[in-house]
Short mmCIF file of C-alpha atoms in Angstrom, two decimals:
data_model
loop_
_atom_site.label_atom_id
_atom_site.label_comp_id
_atom_site.label_asym_id
_atom_site.label_seq_id
_atom_site.Cartn_x
_atom_site.Cartn_y
_atom_site.Cartn_z
CA SER A 217 69.37 110.11 52.34
CA GLY A 218 71.39 112.76 50.52
CA LEU A 219 73.30 110.17 48.51
CA SER A 220 70.12 108.46 47.30
CA LYS A 221 68.90 111.84 46.03
CA ASN A 222 72.20 112.64 44.33
CA ALA A 223 73.16 109.53 42.38
CA PRO A 224 76.05 111.15 40.44
CA ARG A 225 77.67 112.25 43.71
CA ALA A 226 77.12 108.80 45.19
CA LEU A 227 78.80 107.25 42.16
CA LYS A 228 81.77 109.63 42.54
CA ILE A 229 82.18 108.55 46.17
CA LEU A 230 81.97 104.88 45.20
CA ARG A 231 84.73 105.38 42.64
CA GLU A 232 86.91 106.95 45.31
CA LEU A 233 86.22 104.05 47.67
CA ALA A 234 87.00 101.52 44.93
CA GLN A 235 90.62 102.71 44.80
CA VAL A 236 91.08 102.08 41.08
CA GLU A 237 92.41 103.95 38.08
CA ILE A 238 89.93 104.61 35.28
CA LYS A 239 91.58 104.14 31.88
CA GLY A 240 89.51 104.09 28.74
CA GLY A 241 86.47 104.00 30.99
CA LEU A 242 87.60 100.70 32.52
CA PRO A 243 88.71 100.06 36.10
CA GLN A 244 92.34 99.14 36.77
CA ARG A 245 94.25 98.79 40.01
CA LYS A 246 96.14 101.86 41.20
CA MET A 247 99.84 101.16 41.12
CA SER A 248 100.85 103.44 43.99
CA SER A 249 98.19 103.55 46.67
CA CYS A 250 96.99 101.56 49.63
CA VAL A 251 93.87 99.58 48.85
CA ASN A 252 91.14 99.76 51.47
CA ASP A 253 90.34 96.05 51.59
CA SER A 254 87.10 96.61 53.49
CA SER A 255 85.54 98.76 50.78
CA PHE A 256 87.35 97.89 47.59
CA ALA A 257 85.24 95.05 46.14
CA PRO A 258 81.86 96.18 47.53
CA ALA A 259 82.33 99.61 45.97
CA MET A 260 83.03 98.10 42.57
CA ARG A 261 80.00 95.82 42.86
CA ALA A 262 77.88 98.86 43.65
CA ILE A 263 79.29 100.75 40.66
CA ALA A 264 78.51 97.77 38.43
CA GLN A 265 74.90 97.87 39.58
CA CYS A 266 74.74 101.60 38.88
CA TYR A 267 75.69 100.93 35.27
CA PHE A 268 73.24 98.02 34.98
CA ASP A 269 70.41 100.16 36.37
CA GLY A 270 71.39 103.51 34.84
CA ASN A 271 71.54 105.02 38.33
CA GLY A 272 73.68 108.17 38.33
CA VAL A 273 75.21 107.23 35.00
CA GLU A 274 74.02 106.32 31.53
CA LYS A 275 72.88 102.71 31.47
CA ASP A 276 75.66 100.56 30.02
CA SER A 277 75.57 96.77 30.40
CA GLN A 278 79.12 96.24 29.17
CA MET A 279 80.52 98.82 31.58
CA GLY A 280 78.55 97.22 34.39
CA LEU A 281 80.00 93.86 33.43
CA ALA A 282 83.52 95.31 33.40
CA TRP A 283 83.13 96.68 36.92
CA LEU A 284 81.63 93.42 38.14
CA GLN A 285 84.51 91.42 36.69
CA ALA A 286 86.99 93.90 38.18
CA SER A 287 85.45 93.28 41.57
CA PHE A 288 86.71 89.72 41.26
CA GLU A 289 89.95 90.33 39.39
CA LEU A 290 91.07 93.33 41.45
CA GLY A 291 89.13 92.84 44.67
CA ASP A 292 89.09 89.03 45.02
CA ASP A 293 85.29 89.01 45.28
CA ILE A 294 84.40 85.41 44.35
CA ASP A 295 80.68 86.19 44.45
CA ALA A 296 81.28 88.67 41.63
CA ALA A 297 82.83 85.92 39.51
CA HIS A 298 79.83 83.67 40.14
CA GLU A 299 77.44 86.53 39.36
CA THR A 300 79.29 87.19 36.10
CA ALA A 301 78.83 83.55 35.13
CA MET A 302 75.13 83.74 35.90
CA LEU A 303 74.76 86.88 33.76
CA TYR A 304 76.31 85.06 30.81
CA GLU A 305 74.27 81.92 31.42
CA TYR A 306 70.87 83.61 31.65
CA GLY A 307 71.44 86.82 29.68
CA ARG A 308 70.54 89.14 32.53
CA ASN A 309 71.09 92.91 32.71
CA GLY A 310 71.36 93.19 28.94
CA ILE A 311 74.24 90.72 28.66
CA THR A 312 74.06 88.34 25.68
CA VAL A 313 73.84 84.66 26.58
CA ASP A 314 77.25 83.04 26.15
CA VAL A 315 77.57 79.53 27.60
CA VAL A 316 81.30 79.35 26.92
CA ALA A 317 81.91 82.57 28.85
CA ALA A 318 79.57 81.34 31.59
CA ALA A 319 81.58 78.14 31.99
CA ARG A 320 84.83 80.11 32.06
CA TRP A 321 83.56 82.33 34.88
CA PHE A 322 82.08 79.40 36.79
CA GLU A 323 85.58 77.94 36.63
CA LYS A 324 87.16 81.14 37.95
CA ALA A 325 84.73 81.24 40.86
CA ALA A 326 85.03 77.52 41.56
CA GLU A 327 88.81 77.57 41.54
CA ALA A 328 88.65 80.49 44.00
CA GLY A 329 86.49 78.43 46.38
CA HIS A 330 82.89 79.40 45.52
CA VAL A 331 80.94 76.25 46.41
CA GLU A 332 77.83 76.94 44.31
CA ALA A 333 80.07 77.68 41.32
CA MET A 334 81.73 74.28 41.81
CA VAL A 335 78.33 72.63 41.36
CA GLU A 336 77.48 74.82 38.37
CA TYR A 337 80.84 74.06 36.77
CA GLY A 338 80.32 70.36 37.38
CA LEU A 339 76.95 70.63 35.66
CA CYS A 340 78.64 72.29 32.69
CA PHE A 341 80.80 69.17 32.29
CA GLU A 342 77.89 66.81 32.89
CA LEU A 343 75.84 68.46 30.14
CA GLY A 344 78.70 69.51 27.87
CA CYS A 345 77.50 73.10 28.12
CA GLY A 346 80.26 75.57 27.29
CA VAL A 347 82.91 72.87 27.80
CA GLU A 348 83.64 69.44 26.39
CA GLN A 349 81.39 66.87 28.08
CA SER A 350 83.19 64.87 30.76
CA ASP A 351 81.53 62.71 33.42
CA GLU A 352 84.88 62.40 35.19
CA ARG A 353 85.40 66.16 35.52
CA ALA A 354 81.76 66.66 36.47
CA LEU A 355 82.17 64.14 39.29
CA ASP A 356 85.40 65.79 40.40
CA TRP A 357 83.70 69.17 40.87
CA TYR A 358 80.59 67.66 42.44
CA THR A 359 82.81 65.83 44.92
CA ARG A 360 84.72 69.01 45.80
CA ALA A 361 81.45 70.80 46.53
CA ALA A 362 80.03 67.80 48.39
CA ASP A 363 83.11 67.66 50.62
CA LEU A 364 82.37 71.29 51.52
CA GLY A 365 78.82 70.40 52.52
CA HIS A 366 76.77 71.19 49.40
CA VAL A 367 73.66 69.00 49.63
CA THR A 368 72.76 68.83 45.93
CA ALA A 369 76.37 67.97 45.14
CA LYS A 370 76.21 65.02 47.55
CA PHE A 371 73.16 63.74 45.69
CA SER A 372 74.94 64.20 42.35
CA VAL A 373 77.95 62.21 43.55
CA ALA A 374 75.64 59.42 44.73
CA GLU A 375 73.82 59.43 41.41
CA ALA A 376 77.13 59.19 39.56
CA PHE A 377 78.09 56.05 41.50
CA GLU A 378 74.67 54.51 40.99
CA GLU A 379 74.64 55.19 37.26
CA ALA A 380 78.38 54.62 36.63
CA ARG A 381 78.98 58.12 35.29
CA GLY A 382 82.65 58.95 35.53
CA VAL A 383 83.27 56.20 38.06
CA PRO A 384 82.76 52.40 38.28
CA GLN A 385 79.21 51.49 39.29
CA SER A 386 78.76 50.99 43.01
CA ASP A 387 75.41 50.90 44.79
CA GLU A 388 77.29 50.76 48.07
CA GLU A 389 79.11 54.05 47.45
CA ALA A 390 75.88 55.52 46.11
CA CYS A 391 74.10 54.64 49.36
CA LEU A 392 76.83 56.24 51.44
CA TRP A 393 76.52 59.50 49.51
CA TYR A 394 72.71 59.42 49.45
CA TYR A 395 72.83 58.94 53.22
CA ARG A 396 75.10 61.98 53.68
CA ALA A 397 72.62 64.09 51.73
CA ALA A 398 69.60 62.59 53.47
CA LEU A 399 71.08 63.43 56.87
CA VAL A 400 70.65 67.11 56.06
CA GLY A 401 67.13 66.67 54.75
CA ASP A 402 67.47 65.93 51.03
CA GLU A 403 64.20 64.22 50.12
CA ASP A 404 65.41 62.85 46.77
CA SER A 405 68.22 61.08 48.60
CA LYS A 406 65.75 59.57 51.04
CA LYS A 407 63.75 58.24 48.10
CA ALA A 408 66.92 56.76 46.62
CA LEU A 409 67.76 55.07 49.92
CA ARG A 410 64.31 53.52 50.04
CA ARG A 411 64.81 52.25 46.49
CA LEU A 412 68.19 50.80 47.43
CA TYR A 413 67.16 49.80 50.93
CA ASP A 414 68.33 46.16 50.71
CA ILE A 415 71.87 47.47 50.18
CA ALA A 416 71.60 50.62 52.27
CA ARG A 417 70.58 48.77 55.45
CA ILE A 418 73.81 46.75 55.23
CA VAL A 419 76.32 49.47 54.35
CA VAL A 420 74.81 52.42 56.22
CA PRO A 421 74.16 51.89 59.94
CA GLY A 422 71.27 54.04 61.04
CA VAL A 423 69.55 54.29 57.69
CA THR A 424 66.41 52.60 59.00
CA ASP A 425 66.04 55.16 61.79
CA LEU A 426 66.64 57.97 59.32
CA LEU A 427 63.97 56.77 56.92
CA ASN A 428 61.44 56.04 59.65
CA GLY A 429 62.12 59.19 61.60
#
């Protein structure tokens, strides 16, 4: 297409779609204009990628990061917050690894409702990576994600009950959570239920059919 052959022009159009002021090279919300909600965040995400790739503009990791973060802060794009956290965690796109910043952005995404970020933030607390270690807070975030259907989070909650991490030990509660994960195909949870079968068969009706199915 014409835009793919003219990256600078494409970038100019994306900036217009983003509906932001550019001050000091950084994106800021326009104070007196209507924001096109359907294009606002996606345009900023696209601009971020242009800076990461050097497509239509000089490659600049920090500018790409600024546009990506603006996509969340100005455009309410929770995936952008999660992606920012991942960039800091793994040092992608020329961004220096920073586990404290990664945890902070996992928190932003998790608080905004990003389920995968909830699990990642819980893991930060479990491992003490970028935050002070806390089994209780890890369990809290795992439980939030599990309640929203995240399979690995369900397993993590079960494991916490079995190993008394952040909660009093309870094989019964562990079996209930392993069962919830096993129902949607989690093989590790099925193994755990077999290990705890003498308890599981009492507290979880249907576990035998599940394991033999």
